[in-house]
C-alpha cells in the first residue's frame, strides 16, 4: 500500500480528477449558479484547454529542468485533456442540444466557433486511440507524425474559445499567450542554429530512458510533439 | 374565443374598475409619502426594501417567474465586470442616493430630475415581462416601474425629437468594471421615439415588489421587453432626445453583430450563434424563441414594412 501511495502517477491521476470532483460537489450543493449547463460547459472546456497546455508543457519543462523522466506523465495528462474534451462534447450534445442531431449538424456547419471546436475534438480521437504501447510500436515513426496533431488541436481549441466570447477576450488571450510561449520554446531545437544559444543544452536521457535515448544524443530532443506518448 | 394565438393582453386582462379605484387610494398614499419627504423623512432606498403602493398591471405573464436569487445573481452589467456573478459581487459600492437623471435635447421642458421625484412621477405598477438575453438565455421578471411615456409626455419632446438616447452612469470609482476598456464608456443605448412611447416600455425602479438591487440597474433602468436585454440601459443618468439614431455602445463595439433595433428575432441569427432557441433560466430543455419575444401582437406594427433582416 505504501508503495502504491509513493507512486507520483497516482497523485497526478487524483489531481487530474479534481476539476470533475469540484463540478460534482458544486452540483450536489446547488453551487453551479443560475445557469448550471453553461457553467458545466465552460468548466469542462476550460479544463480541456488547461489539459492540452499542460501536456504541451511537458517537453519544454523537461528541457528546462533536465528531468527527462517527466515524459512518464505526459500520456496521462493528454488522456485527461481528452477526458475533459469528451465531457465538454457530451455536455453540448446532451445537456445543451439534447441530441437534436439536425441542430447540432447545423451548428457545426454554420457556427465557426463550433466548427473549430468540433474539429479539435475529432482530431483528438486518433491521438487518444493510439496512445498505448501497442499502437506506438505498430505505427513506428508515423506515431510521432500523427501526434504532432496536438499543435493544430491546441490552436483550434484557443480559437474556439476566442470566437465564442461576446466581448471580453482576456481569458482566451491568456490561453493563446501560453500556447504561443510553449510553441516558441520548441523552436530552438527545431532550428539548429539557435540551439547553441540555449544555456541548458539538450536533454539528458532519463535514468529509465531507453527508447528515445538515441534521439536525445543526436540533439533532436525527445519527441518534440508534446502529446500522449509515454516516450520511454 | 379568438382562434389566433393571442398576445399577452386578453380582454379579460384590461384593468377592471376595482383597480382604478385602488389607484386613487395609491395616489393618496403617494401624497402621504410626499408629505413625509417634505418633513425630511427620506424614504428608504436600499435594495430589498418593499416599495409602497405598487399596483398590479394588465401586463402580467402567466409564466413561472424566475427566482429572485437567479435574477439578482446572474447578470450582464459590464460596469461591474464581465462575469455573470461579477455585478452581484461588485455593485455594492454604487451609491443610488443622491441620484439625478438629466433630461436634455429636443424637449420643451428639459431639466434635472431627482430620483425621488421620478419615483412619484406616476403610479408604480408591477410588470411581469420575459427578458431575452442576446446570449441565448431568458428569464421572467416581475419589474416595478412606470411607463417611460409618462416621463416623455411631461418633458414635451419637440418636433425634432425622433430618437431617445439613454446614458448609464460613468464613475469607475463606483463601477470598477469601467476601469477595463472592454466597452467604450459610458454605456449608451437608444430607442426610436415611438418605441420609447410604447406602453410596454417602462422605467423600472423595483423587482419583486422591492427596491431594485444595484446589480439589476438601480436606481432606475429601462426595460424594453421585446428587445434583447442589452437594449435596456441600467443605472440611467441622462435621457436625451435627438434627431438622429444614437450610436449605441454595442453598435460601436461590434457593428456587424449588434444593430440599432436588436428586436428579439428567432429568424435573424447573431453572426456567431443561433437565436432560434433559448434556455429559460431554471429549465433543462431549451425552448423556441418567440418573434419580438412574444410581444408581436403589441409591437409588430412599429416595424410594418421594414426589412428586419437588414434592420436587425
Short mmCIF file of C-alpha atoms in Angstrom, two decimals:
data_model
loop_
_atom_site.label_atom_id
_atom_site.label_comp_id
_atom_site.label_asym_id
_atom_site.label_seq_id
_atom_site.Cartn_x
_atom_site.Cartn_y
_atom_site.Cartn_z
CA UNK A 1 0.00 0.00 0.00
CA UNK A 2 2.75 2.42 0.97
CA UNK A 3 4.47 1.62 -2.28
CA UNK A 4 1.36 2.47 -4.23
CA UNK A 5 0.94 5.75 -2.37
CA UNK A 6 4.51 6.70 -3.18
CA UNK A 7 3.79 6.44 -6.89
CA UNK A 8 3.56 10.02 -8.22
CA UNK A 9 1.32 8.83 -11.03
CA UNK A 10 -1.38 8.01 -8.52
CA UNK A 11 -1.26 11.54 -7.12
CA UNK A 12 -1.26 13.04 -10.59
CA UNK A 13 -4.25 10.91 -11.51
CA UNK A 14 -6.11 12.13 -8.42
CA UNK A 15 -5.16 15.75 -9.13
CA UNK A 16 -6.47 15.44 -12.68
CA UNK A 17 -9.82 14.31 -11.31
CA UNK A 18 -10.18 17.38 -9.07
CA UNK A 19 -11.95 19.59 -11.66
CA UNK A 20 -14.55 16.87 -12.14
CA UNK A 21 -14.86 16.36 -8.39
CA UNK A 22 -15.43 20.09 -8.00
CA UNK A 23 -18.24 20.05 -10.57
CA UNK A 24 -19.88 17.08 -8.85
CA UNK A 25 -19.58 18.74 -5.42
CA UNK A 26 -20.96 22.05 -6.71
CA UNK A 27 -23.76 20.24 -8.48
CA UNK A 28 -24.69 18.33 -5.34
CA UNK A 29 -24.73 21.51 -3.24
CA UNK A 30 -26.59 23.65 -5.79
CA UNK A 31 -23.50 25.76 -6.36
CA UNK A 32 -23.49 25.78 -10.17
CA UNK A 33 -25.33 29.12 -10.32
CA UNK A 34 -28.42 30.19 -12.23
CA UNK A 35 -27.30 28.54 -15.47
CA UNK A 36 -25.73 25.20 -14.47
CA UNK A 37 -25.45 23.88 -18.03
CA UNK A 38 -23.47 26.92 -19.10
CA UNK A 39 -21.27 26.53 -16.02
CA UNK A 40 -20.54 22.87 -16.80
CA UNK A 41 -19.87 23.62 -20.46
CA UNK A 42 -17.47 26.45 -19.60
CA UNK A 43 -15.72 24.49 -16.88
CA UNK A 44 -15.13 21.31 -18.90
CA UNK A 45 -13.99 23.41 -21.87
CA UNK A 46 -11.55 25.37 -19.72
CA UNK A 47 -10.08 22.21 -18.22
CA UNK A 48 -9.69 20.66 -21.68
CA UNK A 49 -7.60 23.64 -22.70
CA UNK A 50 -5.62 23.53 -19.47
CA UNK A 51 -5.02 19.81 -20.04
CA UNK A 52 -3.79 20.42 -23.59
CA UNK A 53 -1.44 23.19 -22.49
CA UNK A 54 -0.07 21.19 -19.55
CA UNK A 55 0.55 18.26 -21.91
CA UNK A 56 2.35 20.60 -24.28
CA UNK A 57 4.39 21.96 -21.37
CA UNK A 58 5.99 18.59 -20.61
CA UNK A 59 8.60 18.74 -23.38
CA UNK A 60 9.79 22.33 -22.67
CA UNK A 61 9.77 21.55 -18.95
CA UNK A 62 11.96 18.51 -19.47
CA UNK A 63 14.44 20.62 -21.36
CA UNK A 64 14.45 23.44 -18.89
CA UNK A 65 14.83 21.21 -15.86
CA UNK A 66 16.82 18.41 -17.45
CA UNK A 67 14.38 15.97 -15.86
CA UNK A 68 13.70 13.77 -18.84
CA UNK A 69 11.69 11.40 -16.66
CA UNK A 70 8.77 13.84 -16.76
CA UNK A 71 7.81 12.21 -20.04
CA UNK A 72 6.28 9.38 -17.99
CA UNK A 73 3.39 11.63 -17.06
CA UNK A 74 2.60 13.02 -20.47
CA UNK A 75 0.31 10.27 -21.69
CA UNK A 76 -1.89 10.55 -18.62
CA UNK A 77 -2.08 14.34 -18.98
CA UNK A 78 -3.02 14.03 -22.64
CA UNK A 79 -5.64 11.44 -21.93
CA UNK A 80 -7.13 13.64 -19.22
CA UNK A 81 -7.32 16.51 -21.71
CA UNK A 82 -9.25 14.11 -23.95
CA UNK A 83 -11.40 13.04 -21.00
CA UNK A 84 -12.46 16.63 -20.30
CA UNK A 85 -12.97 17.21 -24.03
CA UNK A 86 -15.36 14.22 -24.01
CA UNK A 87 -17.24 15.67 -21.03
CA UNK A 88 -17.38 19.05 -22.80
CA UNK A 89 -18.67 17.48 -26.03
CA UNK A 90 -21.17 15.33 -24.15
CA UNK A 91 -22.46 18.37 -22.27
CA UNK A 92 -23.00 20.10 -25.60
CA UNK A 93 -24.82 17.27 -27.40
CA UNK A 94 -26.76 16.06 -24.38
CA UNK A 95 -27.48 18.90 -21.95
CA UNK A 96 -27.27 21.79 -24.40
CA UNK A 97 -28.75 20.37 -27.61
CA UNK A 98 -30.45 17.29 -26.21
CA UNK A 99 -29.40 15.07 -29.14
CA UNK A 100 -31.05 17.37 -31.67
CA UNK A 101 -28.86 15.98 -34.47
CA UNK A 102 -30.20 18.38 -37.09
CA UNK A 103 -29.48 21.31 -34.79
CA UNK A 104 -26.02 20.00 -33.96
CA UNK A 105 -25.21 19.48 -37.64
CA UNK A 106 -26.37 23.00 -38.47
CA UNK A 107 -24.29 24.39 -35.61
CA UNK A 108 -21.17 22.59 -36.81
CA UNK A 109 -21.57 23.88 -40.35
CA UNK A 110 -22.83 27.40 -39.60
CA UNK A 111 -21.12 28.45 -36.38
CA UNK A 112 -17.38 28.91 -36.91
CA UNK A 113 -16.61 28.59 -33.18
CA UNK A 114 -18.42 25.25 -33.05
CA UNK A 115 -16.80 24.15 -36.34
CA UNK A 116 -13.30 24.63 -34.96
CA UNK A 117 -14.18 23.17 -31.57
CA UNK A 118 -15.69 20.11 -33.19
CA UNK A 119 -12.67 19.74 -35.49
CA UNK A 120 -10.33 19.87 -32.50
CA UNK A 121 -12.36 17.20 -30.74
CA UNK A 122 -12.43 14.89 -33.78
CA UNK A 123 -8.67 15.29 -34.23
CA UNK A 124 -8.10 14.33 -30.60
CA UNK A 125 -9.75 10.93 -31.08
CA UNK A 126 -6.96 9.25 -33.13
CA UNK A 127 -4.39 10.55 -30.65
CA UNK A 128 -6.28 9.03 -27.73
CA UNK A 129 -6.81 5.76 -29.59
CA UNK A 130 -3.12 5.43 -30.46
CA UNK A 131 -1.81 6.37 -27.04
CA UNK A 132 -0.97 2.83 -25.92
CA UNK A 133 2.30 0.94 -26.36
CA UNK A 134 0.94 -1.45 -28.91
CA UNK A 135 -0.11 1.35 -31.25
CA UNK A 136 3.17 3.18 -30.71
CA UNK A 137 5.08 0.09 -31.78
CA UNK A 138 2.78 -0.56 -34.68
CA UNK A 139 2.93 2.96 -36.06
CA UNK A 140 6.66 3.43 -35.54
CA UNK A 141 7.83 6.76 -36.96
CA UNK A 142 4.35 7.64 -38.10
CA UNK A 143 3.21 7.67 -34.50
CA UNK A 144 5.16 10.82 -33.82
CA UNK A 145 3.97 12.44 -37.03
CA UNK A 146 0.39 11.64 -36.08
CA UNK A 147 0.80 13.03 -32.59
CA UNK A 148 2.07 16.36 -33.91
CA UNK A 149 -1.65 16.97 -34.48
CA UNK A 150 -1.61 18.22 -30.91
CA UNK A 151 -0.34 21.60 -32.20
CA UNK A 152 -3.28 22.37 -34.52
CA UNK A 153 -5.65 20.88 -31.94
CA UNK A 154 -4.48 23.27 -29.23
CA UNK A 155 -4.63 26.17 -31.67
CA UNK A 156 -8.18 25.25 -32.72
CA UNK A 157 -9.11 24.97 -29.04
CA UNK A 158 -7.93 28.50 -28.31
CA UNK A 159 -9.67 29.86 -31.44
CA UNK A 160 -12.85 28.05 -30.36
CA UNK A 161 -12.73 29.94 -27.06
CA UNK A 162 -11.77 33.25 -28.66
CA UNK A 163 -14.67 33.14 -31.13
CA UNK A 164 -17.33 32.25 -28.62
CA UNK A 165 -16.92 35.06 -26.10
CA UNK A 166 -19.13 38.07 -26.61
CA UNK A 167 -16.61 40.79 -25.88
CA UNK A 168 -14.17 40.14 -23.06
CA UNK A 169 -11.36 38.18 -24.73
CA UNK A 170 -9.00 38.33 -21.74
CA UNK A 171 -9.16 34.64 -20.87
CA UNK A 172 -8.87 33.26 -24.41
CA UNK A 173 -5.91 35.58 -24.97
CA UNK A 174 -4.22 34.24 -21.84
CA UNK A 175 -4.58 30.70 -23.18
CA UNK A 176 -3.31 31.93 -26.56
CA UNK A 177 -0.28 33.56 -24.97
CA UNK A 178 0.63 30.43 -23.02
CA UNK A 179 0.24 28.30 -26.15
CA UNK A 180 2.43 30.71 -28.14
CA UNK A 181 5.07 30.58 -25.44
CA UNK A 182 5.01 26.77 -25.38
CA UNK A 183 5.38 26.66 -29.15
CA UNK A 184 8.19 29.23 -29.20
CA UNK A 185 10.06 27.21 -26.58
CA UNK A 186 10.18 24.38 -29.10
CA UNK A 187 11.78 26.49 -31.80
CA UNK A 188 15.42 26.40 -30.70
CA UNK A 189 15.53 22.64 -31.08
CA UNK A 190 13.94 22.78 -34.48
CA UNK A 191 16.39 25.39 -35.71
CA UNK A 192 19.85 24.02 -35.25
CA UNK A 193 21.43 27.44 -35.47
CA UNK A 194 19.62 28.68 -32.38
CA UNK A 195 20.45 25.62 -30.38
CA UNK A 196 23.82 26.85 -29.25
CA UNK A 197 22.23 29.97 -27.75
CA UNK A 198 20.25 27.91 -25.28
CA UNK A 199 22.08 27.65 -21.96
CA UNK A 200 20.59 24.38 -20.82
CA UNK A 201 21.71 22.20 -23.68
CA UNK A 202 19.99 19.15 -24.95
CA UNK A 203 18.08 16.97 -22.59
CA UNK A 204 19.82 14.08 -20.88
CA UNK A 205 18.12 10.76 -21.20
CA UNK A 206 16.24 9.77 -18.10
CA UNK A 207 17.54 7.03 -15.89
CA UNK A 208 14.80 4.78 -17.07
CA UNK A 209 15.21 6.05 -20.61
CA UNK A 210 15.63 3.50 -23.29
CA UNK A 211 13.56 4.11 -26.35
CA UNK A 212 14.39 7.72 -27.06
CA UNK A 213 17.93 7.89 -25.81
CA UNK A 214 19.19 7.79 -29.38
CA UNK A 215 17.18 10.81 -30.39
CA UNK A 216 18.37 12.75 -27.40
CA UNK A 217 22.01 12.08 -28.16
CA UNK A 218 21.53 13.35 -31.67
CA UNK A 219 20.25 16.58 -30.17
CA UNK A 220 16.91 16.24 -31.82
CA UNK A 221 15.22 16.25 -28.50
CA UNK A 222 12.92 13.68 -27.17
CA UNK A 223 9.73 13.61 -29.12
CA UNK A 224 9.09 17.26 -29.80
CA UNK A 225 5.46 16.56 -30.44
CA UNK A 226 4.14 17.09 -26.97
CA UNK A 227 1.39 14.56 -26.99
CA UNK A 228 0.22 11.38 -25.42
CA UNK A 229 3.25 9.16 -25.57
CA UNK A 230 4.99 7.78 -22.62
CA UNK A 231 8.11 8.03 -24.68
CA UNK A 232 10.22 5.64 -22.76
CA UNK B 1 -62.73 32.93 -28.30
CA UNK B 2 -60.29 34.22 -30.88
CA UNK B 3 -58.71 31.41 -32.85
CA UNK B 4 -55.34 33.08 -33.38
CA UNK B 5 -52.57 32.66 -30.82
CA UNK B 6 -53.32 35.63 -28.66
CA UNK B 7 -50.79 38.05 -27.29
CA UNK B 8 -50.35 38.79 -23.69
CA UNK B 9 -53.21 41.23 -23.25
CA UNK B 10 -56.50 39.43 -23.24
CA UNK B 11 -59.73 41.40 -22.99
CA UNK B 12 -60.14 39.87 -19.57
CA UNK B 13 -56.88 41.46 -18.53
CA UNK B 14 -57.93 45.06 -19.19
CA UNK B 15 -57.76 46.92 -15.91
CA UNK B 16 -61.05 46.41 -14.08
CA UNK B 17 -62.74 49.30 -12.27
CA UNK B 18 -61.71 47.93 -8.89
CA UNK B 19 -58.10 48.56 -9.77
CA UNK B 20 -58.88 52.09 -10.95
CA UNK B 21 -60.32 52.80 -7.57
CA UNK B 22 -57.31 51.27 -5.93
CA UNK B 23 -55.15 53.59 -7.97
CA UNK B 24 -56.86 56.52 -6.29
CA UNK B 25 -56.06 55.03 -2.91
CA UNK B 26 -52.49 54.66 -4.12
CA UNK B 27 -52.30 58.32 -5.07
CA UNK B 28 -53.35 59.22 -1.55
CA UNK B 29 -50.53 57.01 -0.32
CA UNK B 30 -48.10 58.85 -2.53
CA UNK B 31 -49.40 62.10 -1.10
CA UNK B 32 -48.59 60.86 2.37
CA UNK B 33 -45.15 59.79 1.22
CA UNK B 34 -44.51 63.19 -0.33
CA UNK B 35 -45.58 64.84 2.91
CA UNK B 36 -43.16 62.58 4.74
CA UNK B 37 -40.39 63.57 2.36
CA UNK B 38 -41.24 67.24 2.89
CA UNK B 39 -40.84 66.70 6.61
CA UNK B 40 -37.39 65.29 5.98
CA UNK B 41 -38.29 61.63 6.36
CA UNK B 42 -36.30 60.19 3.49
CA UNK B 43 -37.83 57.06 2.02
CA UNK B 44 -35.57 54.08 2.45
CA UNK B 45 -33.82 53.42 -0.85
CA UNK B 46 -31.95 50.25 -0.09
CA UNK B 47 -32.41 47.13 -2.22
CA UNK B 48 -34.81 44.68 -0.67
CA UNK B 49 -36.98 47.38 0.91
CA UNK B 50 -40.61 46.91 -0.04
CA UNK B 51 -41.98 49.56 -2.41
CA UNK B 52 -45.26 51.05 -1.22
CA UNK B 53 -48.44 51.21 -3.23
CA UNK B 54 -47.36 49.04 -6.16
CA UNK B 55 -50.40 48.01 -8.16
CA UNK B 56 -50.75 45.06 -10.45
CA UNK B 57 -50.92 45.95 -14.11
CA UNK B 58 -52.52 44.33 -17.12
CA UNK B 59 -49.08 43.27 -18.25
CA UNK B 60 -48.63 40.15 -16.21
CA UNK B 61 -47.40 36.96 -17.87
CA UNK B 62 -48.88 33.65 -16.97
CA UNK B 63 -45.44 32.05 -16.86
CA UNK B 64 -43.39 30.90 -13.94
CA UNK B 65 -41.28 33.74 -12.60
CA UNK B 66 -37.50 33.29 -12.44
CA UNK B 67 -36.49 33.05 -8.76
CA UNK B 68 -35.28 36.27 -7.14
CA UNK B 69 -31.90 34.69 -6.43
CA UNK B 70 -31.27 33.92 -10.11
CA UNK B 71 -32.48 37.35 -11.25
CA UNK B 72 -30.10 39.04 -8.83
CA UNK B 73 -27.05 36.77 -9.16
CA UNK B 74 -26.84 36.08 -12.90
CA UNK B 75 -26.42 39.43 -14.61
CA UNK B 76 -24.76 41.13 -17.53
CA UNK B 77 -23.72 44.55 -16.27
CA UNK B 78 -20.21 45.11 -17.61
CA UNK B 79 -19.80 48.23 -15.47
CA UNK B 80 -19.21 45.78 -12.62
CA UNK B 81 -17.27 43.12 -14.56
CA UNK B 82 -17.90 40.78 -17.47
CA UNK B 83 -18.61 37.63 -15.46
CA UNK B 84 -22.22 36.75 -14.71
CA UNK B 85 -21.65 36.82 -10.95
CA UNK B 86 -19.47 39.98 -11.04
CA UNK B 87 -22.34 42.52 -10.79
CA UNK B 88 -23.76 40.90 -7.64
CA UNK B 89 -20.26 40.80 -6.14
CA UNK B 90 -19.13 44.31 -7.14
CA UNK B 91 -22.21 46.53 -7.27
CA UNK B 92 -22.36 47.07 -3.50
CA UNK B 93 -20.36 50.29 -3.79
CA UNK B 94 -22.82 52.03 -6.10
CA UNK B 95 -24.47 54.95 -4.32
CA UNK B 96 -28.04 55.33 -5.53
CA UNK B 97 -28.80 58.39 -3.37
CA UNK B 98 -28.47 61.22 -4.20
CA UNK B 99 -29.17 60.44 -7.86
CA UNK B 100 -30.39 62.61 -10.67
CA UNK B 101 -31.48 61.99 -14.23
CA UNK B 102 -30.85 64.80 -16.71
CA UNK B 103 -33.44 65.16 -19.47
CA UNK B 104 -31.92 67.03 -22.39
CA UNK B 105 -32.06 67.73 -26.08
CA UNK B 106 -35.13 68.25 -28.20
CA UNK B 107 -37.63 68.80 -25.39
CA UNK B 108 -39.75 71.73 -24.34
CA UNK B 109 -39.05 71.16 -20.66
CA UNK B 110 -35.51 69.94 -20.14
CA UNK B 111 -34.38 69.51 -16.59
CA UNK B 112 -32.61 67.51 -13.96
CA UNK B 113 -34.90 65.17 -12.07
CA UNK B 114 -34.17 63.83 -8.64
CA UNK B 115 -34.71 60.10 -8.35
CA UNK B 116 -37.24 60.54 -5.56
CA UNK B 117 -39.22 62.90 -7.78
CA UNK B 118 -39.18 60.32 -10.56
CA UNK B 119 -40.45 57.68 -8.17
CA UNK B 120 -43.56 59.80 -7.66
CA UNK B 121 -43.99 60.79 -11.28
CA UNK B 122 -46.56 58.11 -11.97
CA UNK B 123 -48.14 55.23 -10.08
CA UNK B 124 -45.75 52.31 -9.71
CA UNK B 125 -47.03 49.11 -11.21
CA UNK B 126 -45.82 45.55 -11.47
CA UNK B 127 -44.94 44.33 -14.94
CA UNK B 128 -44.08 40.67 -15.33
CA UNK B 129 -42.04 40.51 -18.54
CA UNK B 130 -39.96 38.00 -20.40
CA UNK B 131 -36.32 39.01 -20.64
CA UNK B 132 -34.34 37.51 -23.51
CA UNK B 133 -30.58 37.98 -23.48
CA UNK B 134 -28.76 38.14 -26.81
CA UNK B 135 -26.60 35.29 -25.48
CA UNK B 136 -29.48 32.82 -25.69
CA UNK B 137 -30.93 32.65 -22.18
CA UNK B 138 -34.08 34.15 -20.77
CA UNK B 139 -35.94 34.93 -17.57
CA UNK B 140 -39.40 36.02 -16.45
CA UNK B 141 -39.03 39.06 -14.21
CA UNK B 142 -41.59 40.95 -12.14
CA UNK B 143 -40.41 44.55 -12.53
CA UNK B 144 -41.83 47.53 -10.69
CA UNK B 145 -41.89 50.77 -12.62
CA UNK B 146 -43.92 53.17 -14.70
CA UNK B 147 -44.29 53.72 -18.44
CA UNK B 148 -41.49 55.78 -19.95
CA UNK B 149 -44.23 57.60 -21.87
CA UNK B 150 -45.32 59.20 -18.57
CA UNK B 151 -41.96 60.96 -18.36
CA UNK B 152 -41.82 61.73 -22.08
CA UNK B 153 -45.25 63.42 -22.07
CA UNK B 154 -44.20 65.65 -19.20
CA UNK B 155 -40.98 66.86 -20.84
CA UNK B 156 -42.76 67.66 -24.13
CA UNK B 157 -40.48 66.49 -26.97
CA UNK B 158 -40.20 68.93 -29.88
CA UNK B 159 -40.96 68.01 -33.48
CA UNK B 160 -37.26 67.29 -33.99
CA UNK B 161 -37.18 64.56 -31.36
CA UNK B 162 -37.07 61.32 -33.35
CA UNK B 163 -34.92 59.17 -31.07
CA UNK B 164 -34.19 58.87 -27.38
CA UNK B 165 -30.71 58.21 -26.03
CA UNK B 166 -30.09 56.67 -22.60
CA UNK B 167 -26.77 57.04 -20.81
CA UNK B 168 -25.58 54.98 -17.83
CA UNK B 169 -23.54 56.48 -15.01
CA UNK B 170 -19.81 56.73 -15.70
CA UNK B 171 -17.84 56.60 -12.46
CA UNK B 172 -15.06 53.99 -12.26
CA UNK B 173 -14.73 54.58 -8.51
CA UNK B 174 -18.24 53.18 -8.07
CA UNK B 175 -18.27 50.94 -11.14
CA UNK B 176 -14.97 49.04 -11.12
CA UNK B 177 -15.72 47.32 -14.43
CA UNK B 178 -15.26 50.70 -16.11
CA UNK B 179 -11.55 50.52 -15.27
CA UNK B 180 -11.36 47.94 -18.04
CA UNK B 181 -11.70 49.17 -21.64
CA UNK B 182 -13.85 46.22 -22.62
CA UNK B 183 -16.54 48.68 -23.79
CA UNK B 184 -16.48 52.34 -24.69
CA UNK B 185 -17.85 54.04 -21.55
CA UNK B 186 -20.29 55.44 -20.69
CA UNK B 187 -22.82 52.88 -21.84
CA UNK B 188 -25.21 54.36 -24.39
CA UNK B 189 -28.46 52.89 -25.66
CA UNK B 190 -31.24 54.27 -27.81
CA UNK B 191 -34.81 53.83 -28.97
CA UNK B 192 -36.93 55.35 -31.67
CA UNK B 193 -39.37 57.82 -30.11
CA UNK B 194 -42.38 55.63 -30.91
CA UNK B 195 -40.63 52.64 -29.29
CA UNK B 196 -39.91 54.78 -26.25
CA UNK B 197 -43.56 55.88 -26.11
CA UNK B 198 -44.89 52.33 -26.40
CA UNK B 199 -46.92 51.28 -23.35
CA UNK B 200 -44.71 48.19 -22.85
CA UNK B 201 -41.59 50.34 -22.41
CA UNK B 202 -41.03 51.16 -18.76
CA UNK B 203 -38.57 52.78 -16.43
CA UNK B 204 -38.08 50.20 -13.70
CA UNK B 205 -37.19 51.06 -10.11
CA UNK B 206 -38.02 47.75 -8.45
CA UNK B 207 -38.00 44.00 -8.65
CA UNK B 208 -40.32 41.53 -6.92
CA UNK B 209 -42.08 44.46 -5.25
CA UNK B 210 -38.84 45.72 -3.70
CA UNK B 211 -36.29 48.45 -4.42
CA UNK B 212 -34.13 47.44 -7.39
CA UNK B 213 -30.83 45.82 -6.36
CA UNK B 214 -27.75 47.61 -7.67
CA UNK B 215 -26.71 44.71 -9.90
CA UNK B 216 -30.03 44.97 -11.73
CA UNK B 217 -29.54 48.63 -12.67
CA UNK B 218 -30.51 50.66 -9.61
CA UNK B 219 -31.84 53.16 -9.01
CA UNK B 220 -33.61 53.45 -12.36
CA UNK B 221 -33.34 51.49 -15.58
CA UNK B 222 -35.06 50.96 -18.86
CA UNK B 223 -36.99 47.77 -19.65
CA UNK B 224 -37.95 47.10 -23.28
CA UNK B 225 -39.23 43.52 -23.21
CA UNK B 226 -39.37 42.83 -26.96
CA UNK B 227 -35.70 43.67 -27.47
CA UNK B 228 -32.56 41.85 -26.37
CA UNK B 229 -31.63 42.62 -22.79
CA UNK B 230 -28.71 44.89 -23.57
CA UNK B 231 -31.09 47.49 -25.04
CA UNK B 232 -32.48 48.10 -21.56
CA UNK B 233 -29.91 50.54 -20.19
CA UNK B 234 -29.24 50.39 -16.46
CA UNK B 235 -28.44 52.99 -13.79
CA UNK B 236 -29.52 55.82 -16.09
CA UNK B 237 -28.22 59.36 -15.51
CA UNK B 238 -29.17 61.03 -18.80
CA UNK B 239 -32.05 60.82 -21.24
CA UNK B 240 -31.51 62.86 -24.36
CA UNK B 241 -33.99 63.46 -27.16
CA UNK B 242 -32.28 63.63 -30.54
CA UNK B 243 -32.96 63.79 -34.25
CA UNK B 244 -30.54 61.10 -35.42
CA UNK B 245 -30.27 57.49 -34.19
CA UNK B 246 -27.78 57.40 -31.31
CA UNK B 247 -24.62 55.35 -31.81
CA UNK B 248 -25.10 52.74 -29.12
CA UNK B 249 -22.25 51.14 -27.20
CA UNK B 250 -22.72 47.68 -28.70
CA UNK B 251 -23.03 49.05 -32.24
CA UNK B 252 -19.74 50.82 -31.68
CA UNK B 253 -18.15 47.66 -30.23
CA UNK B 254 -19.29 45.26 -32.99
CA UNK B 255 -21.44 46.90 -35.70
CA UNK B 256 -21.82 43.67 -37.68
CA UNK B 257 -23.17 41.84 -34.63
CA UNK B 258 -25.43 44.39 -32.93
CA UNK B 259 -27.86 46.63 -34.77
CA UNK B 260 -29.81 49.64 -33.52
CA UNK B 261 -33.12 47.80 -33.28
CA UNK B 262 -31.96 44.50 -31.74
CA UNK B 263 -35.50 43.19 -31.58
CA UNK B 264 -35.74 39.62 -30.36
CA UNK B 265 -35.99 37.70 -33.62
CA UNK B 266 -35.55 33.91 -33.93
CA UNK B 267 -35.08 34.27 -37.70
CA UNK B 268 -32.10 36.62 -37.55
CA UNK B 269 -29.11 34.86 -36.02
CA UNK B 270 -26.29 36.55 -34.24
CA UNK B 271 -23.39 36.18 -36.70
CA UNK B 272 -21.75 33.71 -34.34
CA UNK B 273 -24.66 31.82 -32.82
CA UNK B 274 -28.29 30.91 -33.46
CA UNK B 275 -31.13 32.92 -31.94
CA UNK B 276 -33.79 30.31 -32.74
CA UNK B 277 -33.87 28.88 -29.23
CA UNK B 278 -33.24 29.99 -25.70
CA UNK B 279 -32.69 28.44 -22.31
CA UNK B 280 -35.10 29.78 -19.74
CA UNK B 281 -33.05 30.02 -16.56
CA UNK B 282 -34.13 27.11 -14.36
CA UNK B 283 -35.28 24.96 -17.28
CA UNK B 284 -33.49 21.88 -18.52
CA UNK B 285 -34.74 21.95 -22.10
CA UNK B 286 -34.34 24.85 -24.46
CA UNK B 287 -37.45 26.47 -25.83
CA UNK B 288 -38.19 28.20 -29.11
CA UNK B 289 -37.56 31.92 -29.08
CA UNK B 290 -40.67 33.92 -29.98
CA UNK B 291 -40.76 36.76 -32.51
CA UNK B 292 -40.46 40.05 -30.61
CA UNK B 293 -40.01 37.87 -27.52
CA UNK B 294 -43.72 37.04 -27.70
CA UNK B 295 -44.82 40.69 -27.79
CA UNK B 296 -45.54 40.70 -31.53
CA UNK B 297 -49.27 41.47 -31.19
CA UNK B 298 -48.38 44.64 -29.30
CA UNK B 299 -45.30 45.85 -31.15
CA UNK B 300 -45.18 44.34 -34.65
CA UNK B 301 -46.96 47.38 -36.10
CA UNK B 302 -43.98 49.54 -35.11
CA UNK B 303 -41.95 47.77 -37.78
CA UNK B 304 -44.53 47.30 -40.53
CA UNK B 305 -42.86 47.28 -43.92
CA UNK B 306 -39.34 47.16 -42.51
CA UNK B 307 -36.87 44.51 -43.60
CA UNK B 308 -35.94 43.09 -40.20
CA UNK B 309 -33.01 41.14 -41.66
CA UNK B 310 -31.49 44.47 -42.61
CA UNK B 311 -32.63 46.48 -39.62
CA UNK B 312 -31.57 43.90 -37.05
#
